[in-house]
Amino acid sequence: MTSLPSSVNVAIIGAGAAGLGAAHALHGSGLSMIVLEARDRIGGRAWTVQASPEVTFDVGCGWLHSADKNSFVDIAKQLGFEVNKDLPPWRERAFGNAFPQTERDDFMRAMDAFYERLWQAAQKGKDEPASLSLDPGNRWNPMIDAVSTYINGCELKDMSTLDWDAYEDSDLNWRVRRGYGALIAAYGAPCPVALGCNVTLIDHSGQRLRIETSQGTLTADKVIVTVPTNLIADEAIRFSPPLPAKVDAAAGLPLGVDDKVTLALDDAEAFPKEGNLRGATMRTEMGTYHIRPFGQPCIEGFFGGSFARGLEDAGDGAIAAHSIDEIAGFLGNDIRRKLKPLYESRWAHDPFARGSYSHALPGHAGDRAVLAAPVDGRLFFAGEATSPSFFTTAHGARDSGERAAKEVLAASGKP
């Protein structure tokens, strides 16, 4: 941990993947820098915990999405983190009879047809709610909406069609056995980070930028802001003079909610490794479950959108309690005595995240570029929400930090 200097060339706000990506890109440039992080740990929305002696749990991001284009894959190799390339449990490997194969096939056909219509709508350049591409009256619509809550953190009515189309997904999804959060923490270990340092104001009225933090004030020539959009939109960090275009763009890119829970599973050997469990529940308010990830004795549950938000609002333990009820509904009441809550996320209630990852509201797909644009060669912006095609991901965040650092170097006359 680094103590707070009084003056630096570059201050980076936020030690998530974006801030760490920026710090790495500035290393060796000759510019002095500090990363200011409000939490008592680095990694931001990437965080691995040891939920029990047998279970490693990614509280935040867990999948190396678009793995063939994901910059963290090479970083994992360099840092000696084993990358797991097994297929995700999403489409296949159903466990139990809660969702029979004929029903699954019918659902997948309906979902693929929805995505085709959504793509067609995007080709027309209409930035409309993604829900308009649903087939009216289709019995699978509530579950298609549930899938959106897992992917986007929001229901389809709040999802921009053009933003959905801009996302680049190569359909390769890998994992890090020791945890994605652990990988990002290792990546950030060499960076100069001041922890427990909450930034409240960036004053850019003078010749140098003045940054007010919970640990005191410092000045900088340039600042890279990498905090989640909700903190900018809510003005948890204020700019003086104000930057209404940034606040408006951040408000058009709110953080959806995705939450996870891990439950210890007794008698785990009786269950398949890497199984998928969900029911044909015909409702948007549903969880999806991953049985024995990496063969660990646990079940992971995943919740999204307004349902996840409601479970968070119900208090600590509500996500785990609902998971156990839903799993018992699928597999019978006997399973209850085999399940024990270990750990759950509550990202909407995290004061320094206030959600999981960004989605553009309908009509706001262009806000990502607005948020990413530098201000008078001194204020720079990064974070997953500023990524043009890899938003919502840790590698999109990291790459955006690198991009912002290059903008800083160019503005500083550095090659």
PDB file of C-alpha atoms in Angstrom, residues 90-335:
ATOM      1  CA  TRP A  90     -25.246 -22.623 -20.096  1.00  0.00           C
ATOM      2  CA  ARG A  91     -26.806 -24.329 -23.094  1.00  0.00           C
ATOM      3  CA  GLU A  92     -26.010 -27.958 -22.399  1.00  0.00           C
ATOM      4  CA  ARG A  93     -25.460 -30.339 -19.506  1.00  0.00           C
ATOM      5  CA  ALA A  94     -28.857 -29.988 -17.890  1.00  0.00           C
ATOM      6  CA  PHE A  95     -29.271 -31.766 -14.577  1.00  0.00           C
ATOM      7  CA  GLY A  96     -32.527 -33.248 -13.313  1.00  0.00           C
ATOM      8  CA  ASN A  97     -35.923 -33.066 -14.961  1.00  0.00           C
ATOM      9  CA  ALA A  98     -36.852 -29.484 -14.079  1.00  0.00           C
ATOM     10  CA  PHE A  99     -36.311 -28.490 -17.703  1.00  0.00           C
ATOM     11  CA  PRO A 100     -36.844 -31.493 -20.028  1.00  0.00           C
ATOM     12  CA  GLN A 101     -34.753 -31.622 -23.212  1.00  0.00           C
ATOM     13  CA  THR A 102     -37.705 -31.167 -25.603  1.00  0.00           C
ATOM     14  CA  GLU A 103     -38.684 -28.031 -23.707  1.00  0.00           C
ATOM     15  CA  ARG A 104     -35.085 -26.808 -23.690  1.00  0.00           C
ATOM     16  CA  ASP A 105     -34.877 -27.303 -27.450  1.00  0.00           C
ATOM     17  CA  ASP A 106     -38.088 -25.345 -27.947  1.00  0.00           C
ATOM     18  CA  PHE A 107     -36.809 -22.555 -25.677  1.00  0.00           C
ATOM     19  CA  MET A 108     -33.465 -22.365 -27.491  1.00  0.00           C
ATOM     20  CA  ARG A 109     -35.269 -22.079 -30.839  1.00  0.00           C
ATOM     21  CA  ALA A 110     -37.393 -19.233 -29.484  1.00  0.00           C
ATOM     22  CA  MET A 111     -34.337 -17.482 -28.058  1.00  0.00           C
ATOM     23  CA  ASP A 112     -32.303 -17.845 -31.248  1.00  0.00           C
ATOM     24  CA  ALA A 113     -35.242 -16.456 -33.250  1.00  0.00           C
ATOM     25  CA  PHE A 114     -35.449 -13.512 -30.838  1.00  0.00           C
ATOM     26  CA  TYR A 115     -31.747 -12.770 -31.300  1.00  0.00           C
ATOM     27  CA  GLU A 116     -32.185 -12.903 -35.074  1.00  0.00           C
ATOM     28  CA  ARG A 117     -35.035 -10.351 -34.891  1.00  0.00           C
ATOM     29  CA  LEU A 118     -32.986  -8.182 -32.559  1.00  0.00           C
ATOM     30  CA  TRP A 119     -30.093  -8.252 -35.014  1.00  0.00           C
ATOM     31  CA  GLN A 120     -32.425  -7.315 -37.877  1.00  0.00           C
ATOM     32  CA  ALA A 121     -33.775  -4.371 -35.839  1.00  0.00           C
ATOM     33  CA  ALA A 122     -30.221  -3.188 -35.144  1.00  0.00           C
ATOM     34  CA  GLN A 123     -29.362  -3.300 -38.864  1.00  0.00           C
ATOM     35  CA  LYS A 124     -32.126  -0.739 -39.403  1.00  0.00           C
ATOM     36  CA  GLY A 125     -30.292   1.593 -37.024  1.00  0.00           C
ATOM     37  CA  LYS A 126     -33.193   1.895 -34.608  1.00  0.00           C
ATOM     38  CA  ASP A 127     -32.048   2.417 -31.029  1.00  0.00           C
ATOM     39  CA  GLU A 128     -35.218   1.015 -29.536  1.00  0.00           C
ATOM     40  CA  PRO A 129     -35.895  -1.118 -26.455  1.00  0.00           C
ATOM     41  CA  ALA A 130     -34.752  -4.697 -27.095  1.00  0.00           C
ATOM     42  CA  SER A 131     -38.130  -5.901 -25.777  1.00  0.00           C
ATOM     43  CA  LEU A 132     -39.730  -4.742 -29.067  1.00  0.00           C
ATOM     44  CA  SER A 133     -37.990  -7.691 -30.773  1.00  0.00           C
ATOM     45  CA  LEU A 134     -39.866 -10.236 -28.650  1.00  0.00           C
ATOM     46  CA  ASP A 135     -42.480 -12.301 -30.492  1.00  0.00           C
ATOM     47  CA  PRO A 136     -45.767 -11.063 -28.978  1.00  0.00           C
ATOM     48  CA  GLY A 137     -47.464 -13.787 -26.952  1.00  0.00           C
ATOM     49  CA  ASN A 138     -44.586 -16.265 -27.194  1.00  0.00           C
ATOM     50  CA  ARG A 139     -44.723 -18.467 -24.104  1.00  0.00           C
ATOM     51  CA  TRP A 140     -40.939 -18.273 -23.667  1.00  0.00           C
ATOM     52  CA  ASN A 141     -40.771 -14.462 -23.478  1.00  0.00           C
ATOM     53  CA  PRO A 142     -40.464 -14.303 -19.661  1.00  0.00           C
ATOM     54  CA  MET A 143     -37.506 -16.695 -19.745  1.00  0.00           C
ATOM     55  CA  ILE A 144     -35.858 -14.861 -22.638  1.00  0.00           C
ATOM     56  CA  ASP A 145     -36.168 -11.768 -20.457  1.00  0.00           C
ATOM     57  CA  ALA A 146     -34.616 -13.701 -17.554  1.00  0.00           C
ATOM     58  CA  VAL A 147     -31.603 -14.521 -19.735  1.00  0.00           C
ATOM     59  CA  SER A 148     -31.250 -10.797 -20.480  1.00  0.00           C
ATOM     60  CA  THR A 149     -31.107 -10.113 -16.733  1.00  0.00           C
ATOM     61  CA  TYR A 150     -28.175 -12.557 -16.443  1.00  0.00           C
ATOM     62  CA  ILE A 151     -26.337 -11.146 -19.464  1.00  0.00           C
ATOM     63  CA  ASN A 152     -27.188  -7.445 -19.257  1.00  0.00           C
ATOM     64  CA  GLY A 153     -28.197  -7.006 -15.620  1.00  0.00           C
ATOM     65  CA  CYS A 154     -31.527  -5.609 -16.755  1.00  0.00           C
ATOM     66  CA  GLU A 155     -34.786  -6.556 -18.453  1.00  0.00           C
ATOM     67  CA  LEU A 156     -35.088  -6.162 -22.215  1.00  0.00           C
ATOM     68  CA  LYS A 157     -37.280  -3.048 -21.919  1.00  0.00           C
ATOM     69  CA  ASP A 158     -34.266  -1.189 -20.455  1.00  0.00           C
ATOM     70  CA  MET A 159     -31.780  -2.486 -23.031  1.00  0.00           C
ATOM     71  CA  SER A 160     -30.720  -0.526 -26.123  1.00  0.00           C
ATOM     72  CA  THR A 161     -30.907  -2.584 -29.338  1.00  0.00           C
ATOM     73  CA  LEU A 162     -27.905  -0.785 -30.868  1.00  0.00           C
ATOM     74  CA  ASP A 163     -25.832  -1.223 -27.713  1.00  0.00           C
ATOM     75  CA  TRP A 164     -26.616  -4.936 -27.733  1.00  0.00           C
ATOM     76  CA  ASP A 165     -25.479  -5.108 -31.358  1.00  0.00           C
ATOM     77  CA  ALA A 166     -22.215  -3.264 -30.636  1.00  0.00           C
ATOM     78  CA  TYR A 167     -21.070  -5.907 -28.134  1.00  0.00           C
ATOM     79  CA  GLU A 168     -18.460  -8.252 -29.537  1.00  0.00           C
ATOM     80  CA  ASP A 169     -18.870 -11.838 -28.380  1.00  0.00           C
ATOM     81  CA  SER A 170     -16.705 -14.554 -29.893  1.00  0.00           C
ATOM     82  CA  ASP A 171     -18.608 -17.236 -27.925  1.00  0.00           C
ATOM     83  CA  LEU A 172     -15.398 -18.449 -26.277  1.00  0.00           C
ATOM     84  CA  ASN A 173     -15.769 -18.321 -22.494  1.00  0.00           C
ATOM     85  CA  TRP A 174     -12.939 -19.570 -20.286  1.00  0.00           C
ATOM     86  CA  ARG A 175     -12.285 -19.398 -16.555  1.00  0.00           C
ATOM     87  CA  VAL A 176      -9.424 -18.957 -14.124  1.00  0.00           C
ATOM     88  CA  ARG A 177      -9.189 -21.848 -11.701  1.00  0.00           C
ATOM     89  CA  ARG A 178      -7.824 -19.680  -8.866  1.00  0.00           C
ATOM     90  CA  GLY A 179     -10.396 -16.960  -9.563  1.00  0.00           C
ATOM     91  CA  TYR A 180     -10.658 -14.039 -11.984  1.00  0.00           C
ATOM     92  CA  GLY A 181     -10.563 -11.654  -9.031  1.00  0.00           C
ATOM     93  CA  ALA A 182      -7.361 -13.298  -7.789  1.00  0.00           C
ATOM     94  CA  LEU A 183      -5.815 -12.870 -11.253  1.00  0.00           C
ATOM     95  CA  ILE A 184      -6.697  -9.154 -11.372  1.00  0.00           C
ATOM     96  CA  ALA A 185      -5.389  -8.655  -7.812  1.00  0.00           C
ATOM     97  CA  ALA A 186      -2.082 -10.267  -8.855  1.00  0.00           C
ATOM     98  CA  TYR A 187      -1.987  -8.095 -11.981  1.00  0.00           C
ATOM     99  CA  GLY A 188      -2.436  -4.994  -9.820  1.00  0.00           C
ATOM    100  CA  ALA A 189       0.043  -5.981  -7.104  1.00  0.00           C
ATOM    101  CA  PRO A 190       3.007  -3.998  -8.553  1.00  0.00           C
ATOM    102  CA  CYS A 191       0.941  -0.817  -9.073  1.00  0.00           C
ATOM    103  CA  PRO A 192       1.206   2.173  -6.685  1.00  0.00           C
ATOM    104  CA  VAL A 193      -2.213   2.158  -4.999  1.00  0.00           C
ATOM    105  CA  ALA A 194      -3.491   4.202  -2.056  1.00  0.00           C
ATOM    106  CA  LEU A 195      -6.260   2.104  -0.460  1.00  0.00           C
ATOM    107  CA  GLY A 196      -9.112   3.476   1.626  1.00  0.00           C
ATOM    108  CA  CYS A 197      -8.836   6.700  -0.349  1.00  0.00           C
ATOM    109  CA  ASN A 198     -12.301   7.834  -1.434  1.00  0.00           C
ATOM    110  CA  VAL A 199     -12.285  10.648  -4.008  1.00  0.00           C
ATOM    111  CA  THR A 200     -15.157  13.135  -3.623  1.00  0.00           C
ATOM    112  CA  LEU A 201     -14.176  16.114  -5.809  1.00  0.00           C
ATOM    113  CA  ILE A 202     -12.046  16.814  -8.870  1.00  0.00           C
ATOM    114  CA  ASP A 203     -11.480  20.553  -9.214  1.00  0.00           C
ATOM    115  CA  HIS A 204     -10.255  21.330 -12.735  1.00  0.00           C
ATOM    116  CA  SER A 205     -10.660  25.115 -12.545  1.00  0.00           C
ATOM    117  CA  GLY A 206      -6.979  25.894 -11.936  1.00  0.00           C
ATOM    118  CA  GLN A 207      -3.738  25.210 -13.778  1.00  0.00           C
ATOM    119  CA  ARG A 208      -3.384  21.894 -11.963  1.00  0.00           C
ATOM    120  CA  LEU A 209      -6.162  19.532 -10.991  1.00  0.00           C
ATOM    121  CA  ARG A 210      -7.029  19.399  -7.311  1.00  0.00           C
ATOM    122  CA  ILE A 211      -8.404  16.115  -5.975  1.00  0.00           C
ATOM    123  CA  GLU A 212     -10.188  15.945  -2.634  1.00  0.00           C
ATOM    124  CA  THR A 213     -10.102  12.528  -0.944  1.00  0.00           C
ATOM    125  CA  SER A 214     -10.929  10.968   2.421  1.00  0.00           C
ATOM    126  CA  GLN A 215      -7.166  11.002   3.129  1.00  0.00           C
ATOM    127  CA  GLY A 216      -6.503  14.601   2.150  1.00  0.00           C
ATOM    128  CA  THR A 217      -5.967  16.652  -0.978  1.00  0.00           C
ATOM    129  CA  LEU A 218      -3.476  16.163  -3.787  1.00  0.00           C
ATOM    130  CA  THR A 219      -2.769  17.882  -7.084  1.00  0.00           C
ATOM    131  CA  ALA A 220      -2.105  16.348 -10.477  1.00  0.00           C
ATOM    132  CA  ASP A 221      -1.444  17.399 -14.062  1.00  0.00           C
ATOM    133  CA  LYS A 222      -3.824  14.782 -15.414  1.00  0.00           C
ATOM    134  CA  VAL A 223      -6.531  12.516 -13.990  1.00  0.00           C
ATOM    135  CA  ILE A 224      -7.908   9.243 -15.326  1.00  0.00           C
ATOM    136  CA  VAL A 225     -11.394   8.546 -13.924  1.00  0.00           C
ATOM    137  CA  THR A 226     -12.303   4.827 -14.008  1.00  0.00           C
ATOM    138  CA  VAL A 227     -15.181   4.630 -11.519  1.00  0.00           C
ATOM    139  CA  PRO A 228     -18.526   2.936 -12.317  1.00  0.00           C
ATOM    140  CA  THR A 229     -21.103   5.064 -14.118  1.00  0.00           C
ATOM    141  CA  ASN A 230     -23.516   5.155 -11.175  1.00  0.00           C
ATOM    142  CA  LEU A 231     -20.968   7.059  -9.078  1.00  0.00           C
ATOM    143  CA  ILE A 232     -20.634   9.729 -11.795  1.00  0.00           C
ATOM    144  CA  ALA A 233     -24.396   9.867 -12.426  1.00  0.00           C
ATOM    145  CA  ASP A 234     -25.142  10.128  -8.687  1.00  0.00           C
ATOM    146  CA  GLU A 235     -22.362  12.730  -8.343  1.00  0.00           C
ATOM    147  CA  ALA A 236     -20.676  10.711  -5.605  1.00  0.00           C
ATOM    148  CA  ILE A 237     -17.599  12.165  -7.306  1.00  0.00           C
ATOM    149  CA  ARG A 238     -18.207  15.793  -8.261  1.00  0.00           C
ATOM    150  CA  PHE A 239     -16.449  17.862 -10.889  1.00  0.00           C
ATOM    151  CA  SER A 240     -15.817  21.586 -10.470  1.00  0.00           C
ATOM    152  CA  PRO A 241     -16.673  23.235 -12.799  1.00  0.00           C
ATOM    153  CA  PRO A 242     -19.474  20.694 -13.413  1.00  0.00           C
ATOM    154  CA  LEU A 243     -19.352  18.324 -16.410  1.00  0.00           C
ATOM    155  CA  PRO A 244     -23.052  17.879 -17.254  1.00  0.00           C
ATOM    156  CA  ALA A 245     -22.313  15.967 -20.483  1.00  0.00           C
ATOM    157  CA  LYS A 246     -20.409  13.332 -18.462  1.00  0.00           C
ATOM    158  CA  VAL A 247     -23.108  13.086 -15.800  1.00  0.00           C
ATOM    159  CA  ASP A 248     -25.803  12.713 -18.485  1.00  0.00           C
ATOM    160  CA  ALA A 249     -23.799  10.082 -20.396  1.00  0.00           C
ATOM    161  CA  ALA A 250     -23.201   8.116 -17.187  1.00  0.00           C
ATOM    162  CA  ALA A 251     -26.945   8.288 -16.418  1.00  0.00           C
ATOM    163  CA  GLY A 252     -27.656   6.817 -19.873  1.00  0.00           C
ATOM    164  CA  LEU A 253     -25.345   3.900 -19.025  1.00  0.00           C
ATOM    165  CA  PRO A 254     -26.610   2.749 -15.616  1.00  0.00           C
ATOM    166  CA  LEU A 255     -25.259  -0.337 -13.904  1.00  0.00           C
ATOM    167  CA  GLY A 256     -27.604  -3.286 -14.032  1.00  0.00           C
ATOM    168  CA  VAL A 257     -27.596  -5.827 -11.228  1.00  0.00           C
ATOM    169  CA  ASP A 258     -26.222  -9.343 -11.320  1.00  0.00           C
ATOM    170  CA  ASP A 259     -25.649 -11.239  -8.108  1.00  0.00           C
ATOM    171  CA  LYS A 260     -24.194 -14.617  -7.250  1.00  0.00           C
ATOM    172  CA  VAL A 261     -24.395 -16.965  -4.315  1.00  0.00           C
ATOM    173  CA  THR A 262     -22.449 -20.091  -3.472  1.00  0.00           C
ATOM    174  CA  LEU A 263     -23.957 -22.879  -1.375  1.00  0.00           C
ATOM    175  CA  ALA A 264     -21.941 -25.698   0.174  1.00  0.00           C
ATOM    176  CA  LEU A 265     -23.166 -29.068  -1.134  1.00  0.00           C
ATOM    177  CA  ASP A 266     -22.923 -32.159   1.096  1.00  0.00           C
ATOM    178  CA  ASP A 267     -22.584 -35.540  -0.584  1.00  0.00           C
ATOM    179  CA  ALA A 268     -21.332 -33.642  -3.645  1.00  0.00           C
ATOM    180  CA  GLU A 269     -20.048 -36.794  -5.372  1.00  0.00           C
ATOM    181  CA  ALA A 270     -23.661 -37.783  -6.056  1.00  0.00           C
ATOM    182  CA  PHE A 271     -23.977 -34.754  -8.349  1.00  0.00           C
ATOM    183  CA  PRO A 272     -22.380 -34.115 -11.742  1.00  0.00           C
ATOM    184  CA  LYS A 273     -19.453 -31.742 -12.117  1.00  0.00           C
ATOM    185  CA  GLU A 274     -20.205 -28.573 -14.076  1.00  0.00           C
ATOM    186  CA  GLY A 275     -23.941 -29.279 -14.296  1.00  0.00           C
ATOM    187  CA  ASN A 276     -26.582 -26.730 -15.174  1.00  0.00           C
ATOM    188  CA  LEU A 277     -29.836 -26.489 -13.258  1.00  0.00           C
ATOM    189  CA  ARG A 278     -32.786 -24.313 -14.062  1.00  0.00           C
ATOM    190  CA  GLY A 279     -36.467 -24.861 -14.501  1.00  0.00           C
ATOM    191  CA  ALA A 280     -38.905 -24.109 -17.291  1.00  0.00           C
ATOM    192  CA  THR A 281     -40.423 -21.655 -14.868  1.00  0.00           C
ATOM    193  CA  MET A 282     -41.918 -19.299 -17.470  1.00  0.00           C
ATOM    194  CA  ARG A 283     -41.078 -16.261 -15.399  1.00  0.00           C
ATOM    195  CA  THR A 284     -38.403 -13.607 -15.428  1.00  0.00           C
ATOM    196  CA  GLU A 285     -37.862 -13.835 -11.655  1.00  0.00           C
ATOM    197  CA  MET A 286     -35.729 -16.954 -11.597  1.00  0.00           C
ATOM    198  CA  GLY A 287     -32.235 -18.086 -10.787  1.00  0.00           C
ATOM    199  CA  THR A 288     -29.933 -20.273 -12.826  1.00  0.00           C
ATOM    200  CA  TYR A 289     -27.604 -22.695 -11.062  1.00  0.00           C
ATOM    201  CA  HIS A 290     -24.147 -24.103 -11.756  1.00  0.00           C
ATOM    202  CA  ILE A 291     -23.549 -27.422 -10.017  1.00  0.00           C
ATOM    203  CA  ARG A 292     -20.019 -28.164  -8.792  1.00  0.00           C
ATOM    204  CA  PRO A 293     -17.989 -25.570 -10.729  1.00  0.00           C
ATOM    205  CA  PHE A 294     -14.435 -26.943 -11.125  1.00  0.00           C
ATOM    206  CA  GLY A 295     -15.761 -30.045  -9.323  1.00  0.00           C
ATOM    207  CA  GLN A 296     -15.988 -28.097  -6.045  1.00  0.00           C
ATOM    208  CA  PRO A 297     -18.564 -29.245  -3.443  1.00  0.00           C
ATOM    209  CA  CYS A 298     -20.955 -26.354  -4.050  1.00  0.00           C
ATOM    210  CA  ILE A 299     -23.756 -24.967  -6.179  1.00  0.00           C
ATOM    211  CA  GLU A 300     -23.483 -21.419  -7.527  1.00  0.00           C
ATOM    212  CA  GLY A 301     -26.660 -19.437  -8.117  1.00  0.00           C
ATOM    213  CA  PHE A 302     -26.998 -16.479 -10.442  1.00  0.00           C
ATOM    214  CA  PHE A 303     -29.675 -13.742 -10.373  1.00  0.00           C
ATOM    215  CA  GLY A 304     -30.149 -10.631 -12.449  1.00  0.00           C
ATOM    216  CA  GLY A 305     -32.135  -7.480 -13.060  1.00  0.00           C
ATOM    217  CA  SER A 306     -34.938  -6.194 -10.856  1.00  0.00           C
ATOM    218  CA  PHE A 307     -35.309  -9.634  -9.254  1.00  0.00           C
ATOM    219  CA  ALA A 308     -31.703  -9.518  -8.008  1.00  0.00           C
ATOM    220  CA  ARG A 309     -32.243  -5.942  -6.833  1.00  0.00           C
ATOM    221  CA  GLY A 310     -35.335  -7.022  -4.873  1.00  0.00           C
ATOM    222  CA  LEU A 311     -33.495  -9.931  -3.246  1.00  0.00           C
ATOM    223  CA  GLU A 312     -30.697  -7.564  -2.210  1.00  0.00           C
ATOM    224  CA  ASP A 313     -33.230  -5.163  -0.735  1.00  0.00           C
ATOM    225  CA  ALA A 314     -34.677  -8.060   1.293  1.00  0.00           C
ATOM    226  CA  GLY A 315     -31.423  -8.142   3.271  1.00  0.00           C
ATOM    227  CA  ASP A 316     -28.412 -10.345   3.925  1.00  0.00           C
ATOM    228  CA  GLY A 317     -29.087 -14.004   3.257  1.00  0.00           C
ATOM    229  CA  ALA A 318     -32.164 -13.468   1.075  1.00  0.00           C
ATOM    230  CA  ILE A 319     -30.377 -14.563  -2.096  1.00  0.00           C
ATOM    231  CA  ALA A 320     -29.159 -17.777  -0.442  1.00  0.00           C
ATOM    232  CA  ALA A 321     -32.585 -18.499   1.074  1.00  0.00           C
ATOM    233  CA  HIS A 322     -34.325 -18.038  -2.263  1.00  0.00           C
ATOM    234  CA  SER A 323     -31.729 -20.257  -3.982  1.00  0.00           C
ATOM    235  CA  ILE A 324     -32.309 -23.097  -1.550  1.00  0.00           C
ATOM    236  CA  ASP A 325     -36.092 -22.794  -1.991  1.00  0.00           C
ATOM    237  CA  GLU A 326     -35.811 -22.804  -5.775  1.00  0.00           C
ATOM    238  CA  ILE A 327     -33.347 -25.722  -5.889  1.00  0.00           C
ATOM    239  CA  ALA A 328     -35.623 -27.703  -3.529  1.00  0.00           C
ATOM    240  CA  GLY A 329     -38.482 -26.977  -5.935  1.00  0.00           C
ATOM    241  CA  PHE A 330     -36.444 -28.560  -8.732  1.00  0.00           C
ATOM    242  CA  LEU A 331     -34.811 -31.469  -6.894  1.00  0.00           C
ATOM    243  CA  GLY A 332     -37.101 -32.162  -3.920  1.00  0.00           C
ATOM    244  CA  ASN A 333     -37.067 -31.119  -0.275  1.00  0.00           C
ATOM    245  CA  ASP A 334     -34.390 -33.646   0.707  1.00  0.00           C
ATOM    246  CA  ILE A 335     -31.769 -31.398  -0.922  1.00  0.00           C
TER     247      ILE A 335
END
